[in-house]
Every structure is written in structure tokens, then in C-alpha cells.
mmCIF file of C-alpha atoms in Angstrom:
data_model
loop_
_atom_site.group_PDB
_atom_site.id
_atom_site.type_symbol
_atom_site.label_atom_id
_atom_site.label_comp_id
_atom_site.label_asym_id
_atom_site.label_seq_id
_atom_site.Cartn_x
_atom_site.Cartn_y
_atom_site.Cartn_z
ATOM 1 C CA UNK A 452 -70.439 22.334 72.171
ATOM 2 C CA UNK A 453 -69.213 24.873 69.612
ATOM 3 C CA UNK A 454 -65.578 25.562 71.157
ATOM 4 C CA UNK A 455 -65.346 21.673 71.064
ATOM 5 C CA UNK A 456 -66.200 21.312 67.359
ATOM 6 C CA UNK A 457 -64.066 24.239 66.335
ATOM 7 C CA UNK A 458 -60.833 22.671 68.282
ATOM 8 C CA UNK A 459 -61.653 19.565 66.158
ATOM 9 C CA UNK A 460 -61.140 21.526 62.559
ATOM 10 C CA UNK A 461 -58.681 23.325 63.832
ATOM 11 C CA UNK A 462 -56.483 20.425 64.996
ATOM 12 C CA UNK A 463 -57.309 18.716 61.763
ATOM 13 C CA UNK A 464 -56.612 22.029 59.363
ATOM 14 C CA UNK A 465 -53.285 21.864 61.781
ATOM 15 C CA UNK A 466 -52.114 18.140 61.434
ATOM 16 C CA UNK A 467 -53.310 18.395 56.941
ATOM 17 C CA UNK A 468 -50.350 21.276 56.916
ATOM 18 C CA UNK A 469 -48.515 21.263 59.038
ATOM 19 C CA UNK A 470 -48.143 17.635 60.591
ATOM 20 C CA UNK A 471 -48.543 16.245 63.765
ATOM 21 C CA UNK A 472 -46.277 17.272 65.695
ATOM 22 C CA UNK A 473 -48.246 21.467 64.745
ATOM 23 C CA UNK A 474 -51.327 19.702 67.182
ATOM 24 C CA UNK A 475 -50.668 21.403 70.277
ATOM 25 C CA UNK A 476 -53.004 23.027 73.091
ATOM 26 C CA UNK A 477 -51.471 26.907 72.289
ATOM 27 C CA UNK A 478 -51.298 26.414 68.083
ATOM 28 C CA UNK A 479 -54.817 24.799 68.318
ATOM 29 C CA UNK A 480 -56.213 27.269 70.987
ATOM 30 C CA UNK A 481 -55.087 30.440 68.429
ATOM 31 C CA UNK A 482 -56.165 28.796 65.053
ATOM 32 C CA UNK A 483 -59.359 27.793 66.591
ATOM 33 C CA UNK A 484 -60.490 31.397 68.244
ATOM 34 C CA UNK A 485 -59.903 29.593 71.529
ATOM 35 C CA UNK A 486 -58.575 30.554 75.028
ATOM 36 C CA UNK A 487 -55.766 27.367 76.214
ATOM 37 C CA UNK A 488 -57.505 27.058 79.225
ATOM 38 C CA UNK A 489 -61.078 25.588 76.798
ATOM 39 C CA UNK A 490 -58.707 23.235 74.449
ATOM 40 C CA UNK A 491 -56.996 21.690 78.283
ATOM 41 C CA UNK A 492 -61.176 21.442 79.484
ATOM 42 C CA UNK A 493 -62.250 19.729 75.885
ATOM 43 C CA UNK A 494 -58.622 17.822 76.292
ATOM 44 C CA UNK A 495 -56.586 17.824 79.200
ATOM 45 C CA UNK A 496 -53.494 15.697 76.991
ATOM 46 C CA UNK A 497 -53.523 16.369 74.037
ATOM 47 C CA UNK A 498 -52.694 12.530 71.750
ATOM 48 C CA UNK A 499 -57.249 11.745 72.353
ATOM 49 C CA UNK A 500 -57.530 15.441 70.639
ATOM 50 C CA UNK A 501 -55.107 14.055 68.336
ATOM 51 C CA UNK A 502 -56.893 10.525 67.315
ATOM 52 C CA UNK A 503 -59.809 12.417 67.607
ATOM 53 C CA UNK A 504 -58.654 14.228 63.930
ATOM 54 C CA UNK A 505 -56.916 12.128 62.384
ATOM 55 C CA UNK A 506 -59.907 10.040 63.263
ATOM 56 C CA UNK A 507 -61.595 12.745 60.515
ATOM 57 C CA UNK A 508 -58.760 12.647 57.587
ATOM 58 C CA UNK A 509 -58.405 10.500 54.817
ATOM 59 C CA UNK A 510 -55.349 7.960 55.601
ATOM 60 C CA UNK A 511 -52.277 8.782 53.630
ATOM 61 C CA UNK A 512 -50.610 6.127 53.644
ATOM 62 C CA UNK A 513 -50.915 2.905 51.583
ATOM 63 C CA UNK A 514 -52.813 5.029 48.907
ATOM 64 C CA UNK A 515 -52.638 4.792 44.933
ATOM 65 C CA UNK A 516 -49.866 2.700 43.665
ATOM 66 C CA UNK A 517 -47.875 3.976 41.141
ATOM 67 C CA UNK A 518 -45.358 1.240 38.982
ATOM 68 C CA UNK A 519 -42.969 -0.093 40.103
ATOM 69 C CA UNK A 520 -44.859 -0.863 42.297
ATOM 70 C CA UNK A 521 -41.970 -1.584 44.272
ATOM 71 C CA UNK A 522 -40.349 1.869 44.280
ATOM 72 C CA UNK A 523 -44.002 3.107 45.344
ATOM 73 C CA UNK A 524 -43.956 0.317 48.120
ATOM 74 C CA UNK A 525 -40.695 1.155 49.863
ATOM 75 C CA UNK A 526 -41.282 4.823 49.369
ATOM 76 C CA UNK A 527 -44.567 4.683 50.979
ATOM 77 C CA UNK A 528 -42.846 2.181 53.923
ATOM 78 C CA UNK A 529 -39.974 4.756 53.939
ATOM 79 C CA UNK A 530 -43.221 7.279 54.281
ATOM 80 C CA UNK A 531 -44.252 5.003 57.404
ATOM 81 C CA UNK A 532 -40.889 4.749 59.819
ATOM 82 C CA UNK A 533 -40.340 8.294 59.122
ATOM 83 C CA UNK A 534 -43.845 9.461 60.615
ATOM 84 C CA UNK A 535 -43.234 6.647 63.224
ATOM 85 C CA UNK A 536 -40.172 8.069 64.460
ATOM 86 C CA UNK A 537 -42.135 10.589 65.245
ATOM 87 C CA UNK A 538 -43.199 10.679 68.985
ATOM 88 C CA UNK A 539 -46.734 12.173 68.925
ATOM 89 C CA UNK A 540 -47.279 9.386 66.482
ATOM 90 C CA UNK A 541 -45.824 6.588 68.808
ATOM 91 C CA UNK A 542 -48.187 7.821 71.391
ATOM 92 C CA UNK A 543 -50.294 7.579 68.756
ATOM 93 C CA UNK A 544 -50.438 4.411 67.535
ATOM 94 C CA UNK A 545 -49.407 3.252 71.061
ATOM 95 C CA UNK A 546 -53.150 4.809 73.018
ATOM 96 C CA UNK A 547 -55.244 3.887 69.944
ATOM 97 C CA UNK A 548 -53.444 -0.087 70.548
ATOM 98 C CA UNK A 549 -54.216 -0.189 73.848
ATOM 99 C CA UNK A 550 -57.664 2.167 74.646
ATOM 100 C CA UNK A 551 -58.846 -0.531 72.040
ATOM 101 C CA UNK A 552 -58.596 -2.946 73.896
ATOM 102 C CA UNK A 553 -61.217 -1.416 76.882
ATOM 103 C CA UNK A 554 -63.183 1.352 74.627
ATOM 104 C CA UNK A 555 -64.820 0.606 71.598
ATOM 105 C CA UNK A 556 -65.366 3.105 69.911
ATOM 106 C CA UNK A 557 -61.492 3.009 69.767
ATOM 107 C CA UNK A 558 -61.583 0.087 69.037
ATOM 108 C CA UNK A 559 -63.668 0.343 65.589
ATOM 109 C CA UNK A 560 -60.616 3.477 64.345
ATOM 110 C CA UNK A 561 -57.997 0.605 65.121
ATOM 111 C CA UNK A 562 -60.664 -2.067 62.614
ATOM 112 C CA UNK A 563 -60.598 1.111 60.810
ATOM 113 C CA UNK A 564 -57.392 1.574 60.842
ATOM 114 C CA UNK A 565 -55.409 -2.341 59.873
ATOM 115 C CA UNK A 566 -58.363 -2.758 57.231
ATOM 116 C CA UNK A 567 -58.080 0.111 55.427
ATOM 117 C CA UNK A 568 -53.286 -0.500 55.375
ATOM 118 C CA UNK A 569 -54.110 -4.907 55.039
ATOM 119 C CA UNK A 570 -56.934 -4.017 51.982
ATOM 120 C CA UNK A 571 -54.734 -1.078 49.943
ATOM 121 C CA UNK A 572 -51.376 -3.474 50.250
ATOM 122 C CA UNK A 573 -53.139 -6.851 49.571
ATOM 123 C CA UNK A 574 -54.993 -4.900 46.689
ATOM 124 C CA UNK A 575 -51.976 -3.425 45.208
ATOM 125 C CA UNK A 576 -49.629 -6.876 45.599
ATOM 126 C CA UNK A 577 -52.316 -8.658 43.911
ATOM 127 C CA UNK A 578 -52.199 -6.688 40.853
ATOM 128 C CA UNK A 579 -48.713 -6.130 40.575
ATOM 129 C CA UNK A 580 -48.554 -9.953 40.894
ATOM 130 C CA UNK A 581 -51.262 -9.990 37.902
ATOM 131 C CA UNK A 582 -48.788 -7.935 35.958
ATOM 132 C CA UNK A 583 -45.597 -9.959 36.052
ATOM 133 C CA UNK A 584 -43.683 -7.963 38.942
ATOM 134 C CA UNK A 585 -43.847 -10.084 41.790
ATOM 135 C CA UNK A 586 -44.646 -13.839 43.151
ATOM 136 C CA UNK A 587 -46.117 -13.182 46.901
ATOM 137 C CA UNK A 588 -44.555 -16.218 48.707
ATOM 138 C CA UNK A 589 -47.809 -15.180 51.603
ATOM 139 C CA UNK A 590 -50.937 -14.125 51.263
ATOM 140 C CA UNK A 591 -51.808 -10.319 50.816
ATOM 141 C CA UNK A 592 -54.221 -9.510 52.854
ATOM 142 C CA UNK A 593 -50.659 -11.539 55.017
ATOM 143 C CA UNK A 594 -49.257 -8.002 53.817
ATOM 144 C CA UNK A 595 -49.471 -5.466 56.345
ATOM 145 C CA UNK A 596 -48.240 -7.034 59.306
ATOM 146 C CA UNK A 597 -45.145 -8.508 57.257
ATOM 147 C CA UNK A 598 -44.114 -5.606 55.735
ATOM 148 C CA UNK A 599 -45.056 -2.839 58.507
ATOM 149 C CA UNK A 600 -44.672 -5.247 61.628
ATOM 150 C CA UNK A 601 -41.511 -4.882 62.144
ATOM 151 C CA UNK A 602 -41.534 -1.175 61.703
ATOM 152 C CA UNK A 603 -43.370 -1.048 64.128
ATOM 153 C CA UNK A 604 -42.217 -3.950 66.495
ATOM 154 C CA UNK A 605 -38.842 -1.276 66.555
ATOM 155 C CA UNK A 606 -39.588 2.601 66.780
ATOM 156 C CA UNK A 607 -42.694 1.073 69.948
ATOM 157 C CA UNK A 608 -41.381 -1.574 70.979
ATOM 158 C CA UNK A 609 -37.333 -1.253 70.564
ATOM 159 C CA UNK A 610 -37.418 2.796 71.012
ATOM 160 C CA UNK A 611 -35.100 2.960 68.162
ATOM 161 C CA UNK A 612 -34.202 4.089 64.191
ATOM 162 C CA UNK A 613 -36.103 1.908 61.391
ATOM 163 C CA UNK A 614 -32.640 1.987 59.233
ATOM 164 C CA UNK A 615 -33.316 1.387 55.763
ATOM 165 C CA UNK A 616 -32.192 -2.458 55.630
ATOM 166 C CA UNK A 617 -35.455 -3.523 57.784
ATOM 167 C CA UNK A 618 -38.012 -1.674 55.147
ATOM 168 C CA UNK A 619 -35.686 -3.575 52.689
ATOM 169 C CA UNK A 620 -35.627 -7.039 53.966
ATOM 170 C CA UNK A 621 -39.750 -6.517 55.109
ATOM 171 C CA UNK A 622 -40.020 -5.907 51.213
ATOM 172 C CA UNK A 623 -38.222 -8.981 50.037
ATOM 173 C CA UNK A 624 -40.591 -11.302 53.127
ATOM 174 C CA UNK A 625 -43.150 -10.082 50.835
ATOM 175 C CA UNK A 626 -41.952 -11.905 47.635
ATOM 176 C CA UNK A 627 -40.014 -12.015 44.550
ATOM 177 C CA UNK A 628 -39.701 -9.432 42.930
ATOM 178 C CA UNK A 629 -39.213 -9.424 39.551
ATOM 179 C CA UNK A 630 -35.722 -8.093 37.792
ATOM 180 C CA UNK A 631 -36.870 -4.521 36.149
ATOM 181 C CA UNK B 377 -45.961 -1.597 103.331
ATOM 182 C CA UNK B 378 -46.121 -5.528 104.030
ATOM 183 C CA UNK B 379 -49.111 -6.386 101.853
ATOM 184 C CA UNK B 380 -48.038 -4.469 99.181
ATOM 185 C CA UNK B 381 -45.073 -7.326 99.316
ATOM 186 C CA UNK B 382 -47.218 -10.424 99.427
ATOM 187 C CA UNK B 383 -49.794 -9.184 96.942
ATOM 188 C CA UNK B 384 -46.793 -8.445 94.536
ATOM 189 C CA UNK B 385 -45.569 -12.460 95.548
ATOM 190 C CA UNK B 386 -49.165 -13.406 94.685
ATOM 191 C CA UNK B 387 -48.821 -12.624 91.739
ATOM 192 C CA UNK B 388 -45.331 -13.779 91.138
ATOM 193 C CA UNK B 389 -46.288 -16.859 91.721
ATOM 194 C CA UNK B 390 -49.890 -17.321 89.952
ATOM 195 C CA UNK B 391 -47.911 -15.491 86.465
ATOM 196 C CA UNK B 392 -45.153 -18.635 87.162
ATOM 197 C CA UNK B 393 -47.903 -21.144 88.158
ATOM 198 C CA UNK B 394 -50.633 -19.842 85.990
ATOM 199 C CA UNK B 395 -49.799 -17.901 83.004
ATOM 200 C CA UNK B 396 -50.405 -14.505 82.956
ATOM 201 C CA UNK B 397 -54.874 -14.472 83.545
ATOM 202 C CA UNK B 398 -54.853 -15.999 86.669
ATOM 203 C CA UNK B 399 -53.784 -12.474 87.723
ATOM 204 C CA UNK B 400 -56.604 -11.172 88.259
ATOM 205 C CA UNK B 401 -58.392 -9.583 92.110
ATOM 206 C CA UNK B 402 -59.491 -12.279 93.618
ATOM 207 C CA UNK B 403 -56.878 -14.695 93.294
ATOM 208 C CA UNK B 404 -54.393 -12.714 94.107
ATOM 209 C CA UNK B 405 -56.436 -11.544 97.393
ATOM 210 C CA UNK B 406 -56.738 -15.384 98.540
ATOM 211 C CA UNK B 407 -53.457 -15.973 97.367
ATOM 212 C CA UNK B 408 -51.578 -13.238 99.239
ATOM 213 C CA UNK B 409 -54.379 -13.958 102.124
ATOM 214 C CA UNK B 410 -55.826 -10.244 102.389
ATOM 215 C CA UNK B 411 -58.483 -9.201 101.324
ATOM 216 C CA UNK B 412 -59.954 -8.264 97.971
ATOM 217 C CA UNK B 413 -59.748 -4.172 98.696
ATOM 218 C CA UNK B 414 -57.031 -4.453 99.549
ATOM 219 C CA UNK B 415 -55.895 -5.987 96.232
ATOM 220 C CA UNK B 416 -58.141 -2.920 94.659
ATOM 221 C CA UNK B 417 -56.448 0.043 97.011
ATOM 222 C CA UNK B 418 -52.886 -1.654 96.038
ATOM 223 C CA UNK B 419 -53.457 -1.591 92.477
ATOM 224 C CA UNK B 420 -56.941 -0.516 90.841
ATOM 225 C CA UNK B 421 -56.048 -2.611 87.736
ATOM 226 C CA UNK B 422 -54.385 -5.662 87.330
ATOM 227 C CA UNK B 423 -52.406 -4.705 84.018
ATOM 228 C CA UNK B 424 -49.768 -2.250 86.262
ATOM 229 C CA UNK B 425 -49.558 -5.516 88.467
ATOM 230 C CA UNK B 426 -49.158 -8.253 85.974
ATOM 231 C CA UNK B 427 -46.317 -5.759 84.501
ATOM 232 C CA UNK B 428 -44.641 -5.506 88.356
ATOM 233 C CA UNK B 429 -44.909 -8.716 88.482
ATOM 234 C CA UNK B 430 -43.549 -9.886 84.746
ATOM 235 C CA UNK B 431 -41.490 -7.094 85.855
ATOM 236 C CA UNK B 432 -39.176 -8.936 88.879
ATOM 237 C CA UNK B 433 -39.754 -13.360 86.796
ATOM 238 C CA UNK B 434 -37.439 -14.116 84.324
ATOM 239 C CA UNK B 435 -38.564 -13.712 80.331
ATOM 240 C CA UNK B 436 -39.274 -17.237 79.108
ATOM 241 C CA UNK B 437 -39.302 -16.198 75.879
ATOM 242 C CA UNK B 438 -35.391 -17.379 72.936
ATOM 243 C CA UNK B 439 -34.450 -19.043 75.929
ATOM 244 C CA UNK B 440 -31.588 -21.612 75.238
ATOM 245 C CA UNK B 441 -31.522 -22.646 71.944
ATOM 246 C CA UNK B 442 -31.543 -25.615 71.061
ATOM 247 C CA UNK B 443 -30.356 -27.710 67.900
ATOM 248 C CA UNK B 444 -31.608 -27.292 64.960
ATOM 249 C CA UNK B 445 -32.438 -23.586 65.524
ATOM 250 C CA UNK B 446 -34.922 -23.838 62.870
ATOM 251 C CA UNK B 447 -37.260 -26.145 65.088
ATOM 252 C CA UNK B 448 -36.419 -24.425 68.332
ATOM 253 C CA UNK B 449 -37.327 -21.020 67.008
ATOM 254 C CA UNK B 450 -40.662 -21.527 65.750
ATOM 255 C CA UNK B 451 -41.609 -23.318 68.697
ATOM 256 C CA UNK B 452 -40.186 -20.070 70.597
ATOM 257 C CA UNK B 453 -42.233 -17.807 67.740
ATOM 258 C CA UNK B 454 -44.732 -19.963 68.760
ATOM 259 C CA UNK B 455 -45.257 -20.013 72.023
ATOM 260 C CA UNK B 456 -45.100 -15.826 72.139
ATOM 261 C CA UNK B 457 -47.561 -15.738 69.202
ATOM 262 C CA UNK B 458 -49.780 -18.302 71.970
ATOM 263 C CA UNK B 459 -49.387 -15.936 74.196
ATOM 264 C CA UNK B 460 -50.167 -12.492 71.641
ATOM 265 C CA UNK B 461 -53.623 -13.702 71.608
ATOM 266 C CA UNK B 462 -54.611 -13.545 75.342
ATOM 267 C CA UNK B 463 -56.043 -10.395 76.065
ATOM 268 C CA UNK B 464 -53.753 -9.846 79.403
ATOM 269 C CA UNK B 465 -50.809 -10.015 77.197
ATOM 270 C CA UNK B 466 -51.774 -7.895 75.002
ATOM 271 C CA UNK B 467 -53.094 -5.631 77.210
ATOM 272 C CA UNK B 468 -49.836 -5.886 78.893
ATOM 273 C CA UNK B 469 -47.086 -5.544 76.336
ATOM 274 C CA UNK B 470 -49.915 -1.985 74.631
ATOM 275 C CA UNK B 471 -50.412 -0.808 78.303
ATOM 276 C CA UNK B 472 -45.651 -0.912 78.038
ATOM 277 C CA UNK B 473 -45.806 0.316 74.871
ATOM 278 C CA UNK B 474 -47.349 3.137 76.211
ATOM 279 C CA UNK B 475 -46.708 4.198 79.264
ATOM 280 C CA UNK B 476 -43.620 3.606 78.119
ATOM 281 C CA UNK B 477 -43.651 6.763 76.138
ATOM 282 C CA UNK B 478 -44.144 9.159 79.657
ATOM 283 C CA UNK B 479 -43.280 6.143 82.747
ATOM 284 C CA UNK B 480 -38.924 6.013 83.314
ATOM 285 C CA UNK B 481 -39.425 3.709 85.308
ATOM 286 C CA UNK B 482 -42.053 1.618 82.153
ATOM 287 C CA UNK B 483 -39.139 2.844 79.522
ATOM 288 C CA UNK B 484 -36.447 0.994 81.239
ATOM 289 C CA UNK B 485 -38.895 -2.514 82.177
ATOM 290 C CA UNK B 486 -39.591 -1.528 77.731
ATOM 291 C CA UNK B 487 -35.981 -1.428 77.186
ATOM 292 C CA UNK B 488 -35.019 -4.610 79.359
ATOM 293 C CA UNK B 489 -37.850 -6.558 78.004
ATOM 294 C CA UNK B 490 -36.367 -5.881 74.243
ATOM 295 C CA UNK B 491 -32.950 -5.795 74.971
ATOM 296 C CA UNK B 492 -33.586 -9.511 75.908
ATOM 297 C CA UNK B 493 -35.228 -10.318 72.583
ATOM 298 C CA UNK B 494 -32.856 -8.552 70.422
ATOM 299 C CA UNK B 495 -29.479 -10.031 72.708
ATOM 300 C CA UNK B 496 -30.835 -13.751 72.677
ATOM 301 C CA UNK B 497 -32.338 -13.824 69.394
ATOM 302 C CA UNK B 498 -29.140 -12.620 67.843
ATOM 303 C CA UNK B 499 -27.221 -14.513 70.137
ATOM 304 C CA UNK B 500 -29.251 -17.653 69.152
ATOM 305 C CA UNK B 501 -28.745 -16.368 64.759
ATOM 306 C CA UNK B 502 -24.731 -16.127 65.175
ATOM 307 C CA UNK B 503 -24.315 -19.160 66.130
ATOM 308 C CA UNK B 504 -27.016 -20.966 63.763
ATOM 309 C CA UNK B 505 -24.770 -18.884 61.458
ATOM 310 C CA UNK B 506 -21.229 -20.163 62.369
ATOM 311 C CA UNK B 507 -22.868 -23.678 62.637
ATOM 312 C CA UNK B 508 -23.574 -22.875 59.055
ATOM 313 C CA UNK B 509 -27.650 -24.555 59.663
ATOM 314 C CA UNK B 510 -28.954 -20.778 58.122
ATOM 315 C CA UNK B 511 -26.576 -17.127 55.697
ATOM 316 C CA UNK B 512 -28.494 -14.754 57.913
ATOM 317 C CA UNK B 513 -30.152 -11.716 54.862
ATOM 318 C CA UNK B 514 -30.153 -9.042 58.075
ATOM 319 C CA UNK B 515 -27.659 -8.028 60.927
ATOM 320 C CA UNK B 516 -28.378 -10.550 63.813
ATOM 321 C CA UNK B 517 -29.531 -7.809 65.964
ATOM 322 C CA UNK B 518 -32.252 -6.865 63.310
ATOM 323 C CA UNK B 519 -34.130 -10.221 63.199
ATOM 324 C CA UNK B 520 -35.892 -9.418 67.008
ATOM 325 C CA UNK B 521 -37.978 -6.724 65.070
ATOM 326 C CA UNK B 522 -38.140 -9.481 61.882
ATOM 327 C CA UNK B 523 -39.516 -11.855 64.132
ATOM 328 C CA UNK B 524 -41.941 -10.429 66.534
ATOM 329 C CA UNK B 525 -42.973 -7.718 64.963
ATOM 330 C CA UNK B 526 -45.751 -8.779 62.824
ATOM 331 C CA UNK B 527 -46.591 -11.258 65.708
ATOM 332 C CA UNK B 528 -47.313 -8.324 67.230
ATOM 333 C CA UNK B 529 -48.842 -5.870 64.983
ATOM 334 C CA UNK B 530 -51.647 -9.450 64.059
ATOM 335 C CA UNK B 531 -51.681 -9.220 67.390
ATOM 336 C CA UNK B 532 -52.864 -5.074 68.846
ATOM 337 C CA UNK B 533 -52.544 -3.805 66.191
ATOM 338 C CA UNK B 534 -54.193 -6.132 62.947
ATOM 339 C CA UNK B 535 -56.487 -7.732 66.051
ATOM 340 C CA UNK B 536 -56.468 -10.898 64.582
ATOM 341 C CA UNK B 537 -54.959 -14.971 64.716
ATOM 342 C CA UNK B 538 -51.660 -15.467 64.522
ATOM 343 C CA UNK B 539 -51.505 -17.436 61.894
ATOM 344 C CA UNK B 540 -47.941 -20.335 60.901
ATOM 345 C CA UNK B 541 -48.031 -18.604 57.798
ATOM 346 C CA UNK B 542 -47.120 -15.961 59.316
ATOM 347 C CA UNK B 543 -44.874 -17.173 61.194
ATOM 348 C CA UNK B 544 -42.709 -19.677 58.421
ATOM 349 C CA UNK B 545 -42.930 -16.160 56.521
ATOM 350 C CA UNK B 546 -40.769 -14.203 59.524
ATOM 351 C CA UNK B 547 -38.446 -17.488 59.880
ATOM 352 C CA UNK B 548 -38.202 -17.300 56.101
ATOM 353 C CA UNK B 549 -37.022 -13.306 56.844
ATOM 354 C CA UNK B 550 -33.943 -14.262 58.728
ATOM 355 C CA UNK B 551 -32.349 -15.632 56.435
ATOM 356 C CA UNK B 552 -31.562 -18.774 53.606
ATOM 357 C CA UNK B 553 -32.121 -22.414 56.486
ATOM 358 C CA UNK B 554 -30.260 -24.847 54.815
ATOM 359 C CA UNK B 555 -31.739 -27.534 54.558
ATOM 360 C CA UNK B 556 -32.017 -30.697 56.930
#
């Protein structure tokens, strides 16, 4: 079990330091100080390893809103979009959505992941509305589906680039932003 | 190979006649006139069988728009939403998105599926705009991601019901509908 922990720690460090594409069998093996065969034995494929490493690191998106909310949100959605363009993130997110249908552990991860995004965006938008930055056109807890859903569909179903038009349209769909 | 074809035909008939939940090993076996073990041998799980059957039937959604476009589109999106609430459709769509990353046949199906939805919605909205029914706020070929993406995210990532609020918000995000 010690090599399993070392591998998972190495995967987490690589994920935090260099992003999901760095979580390869070779790099994980080198950093964990184990043979590549050992990594393959515990995780024949990298997606489940990446998923498990992701489950142990803080979700980086939509955290700590700054004013003006409109600028902050555009930056955050653009960051999510660029992550969704990475094959590894596409693989992890579609594996999670698929495996969650049959596997309770995966479903718990899916729920935690989705819940954090929903909660953070709802809180940021409620605050923004209280400050007069936006008049919401839909309940704040529906905002995550409206803001992230189009990018997720574009990336995983249409498999096409997420352009700023789509991000702007999603932001406009949340409500009427006041001019600043 | 004859039993394989008989099974696939049975799956297609069940899909068209009674919807995706009818495509079970037992019902497929009975309709195909083969033993249940034969169905399990060709398709140990029902999702790939359902996917293959789906690939052979015409895509039912967003087909043949009728005026007023706004009412037609709300009906179509509501129909897609109720399909996305079915476990089988969730399974098939997330399996497709996931498997398409590694499997060319699956990726071709994904592309065909997504392309039909994008094309049909773009054509219907371009026509509606030409008739003065809507002023689009985003390019018509971006409309599918904007209209279906939030429902897809709600259903597969948030795993929560798709309410009419989300459908209305997605429709409003496409453009300004003229009062009728």
C-alpha cells in the first residue's frame, strides 16, 4: 500500500504543479520513486489515477470572487473553458459523468464536484445582485448549469473550440449586468 | 452473425416502439427469437447495444420545425429534457461522450449526433430570423450548445431535474423573440 500512496501523492503534486497533462505513468513513476510497472499495476490507465488525485485537491474554479463580478466571472469561465480543451480534463469529466451512473464512489465525487461549482456561483451571483451589479434572470442555483453547460456540451459532445461568443452568451443568460 | 442482426433489429424495433428503457436483455431476446444467453454473448451490457441501435434509427429531435418557432422549440427542448431524465439515455450519452475520446467508431457517432442537432437548430433559427420571429444574439450554429448544454450538464453532472426555468432561460439566451 505504500507505493500506492506514493503514486497518489506524486500524481497530486504533478497535477497541482503542472496541470493534468503532467499526470503520465512515466512522470508519476519518476516522482514517486517507483518503477513504471508499479504504477501500471495500480492504475493501468491514467484517468482513474487523475480522478483520484483530483478528488484530493481543492477545486480551483469559481473560488474567491472579486469585484467587479462580471470581470471575475468571465475570467473564471475562460479558465474552465481552457481546462475543458485539454484531452485529460475531457477524459476525466466524461469518465466521471459516465462512471457515476454505476459506481457510488464516483457518484459521490461527481456530486461534490458539481455541488461546489453550483454553491460558489450562486453565492457570488447573490452577492453581486445585492450590490446592484446584476439583476438575475434565473435562480442563482440554476446559474452553474447555464454558465458551464454550454461549454461542457461544446467540448464533450460537439468537440469544438469554446469561443468567447459562447462565454459571453452564457454570461448574458444569467441576468442583466449593470454598466460599470 | 444472423443472431447478431436479429438482436440488433429487435433492439431497434423496441427503441422505436417503446423507447430506450425497453431495450433490455430479456425483451430483446424474446423479440429476436433467441436465448437470453445469446444476447449476453454479443452484448454483455445493454448500453453498447442501445448505442448501436440508436445509430441506425433517425434522430427524432429538432426535426421538421413548425411555426411559431418559439413554441416548436420549447416543445422540442422539453422532449429532449424528458429523454435526458431517463437513466438509459443518460448512460448512452455519457458513454458516447466518453468512448468517443478513444474509439473512432464512437467518435463518428458522436459527431453525427451532434452535427444533426447543430444543423437542424441553426436552420430553424435562421428561418425564424428571416421571418422576423427572433433576432439572434449569437450565431445560429452556436445555438445547440446554448440550448442543449445546460440541460445536458444538469442531467449528467448535477444529476438534478431539468425544470422549465432552465429551458426558458436557454431559449431566451438564443435571442430576442418577437411577441406574437
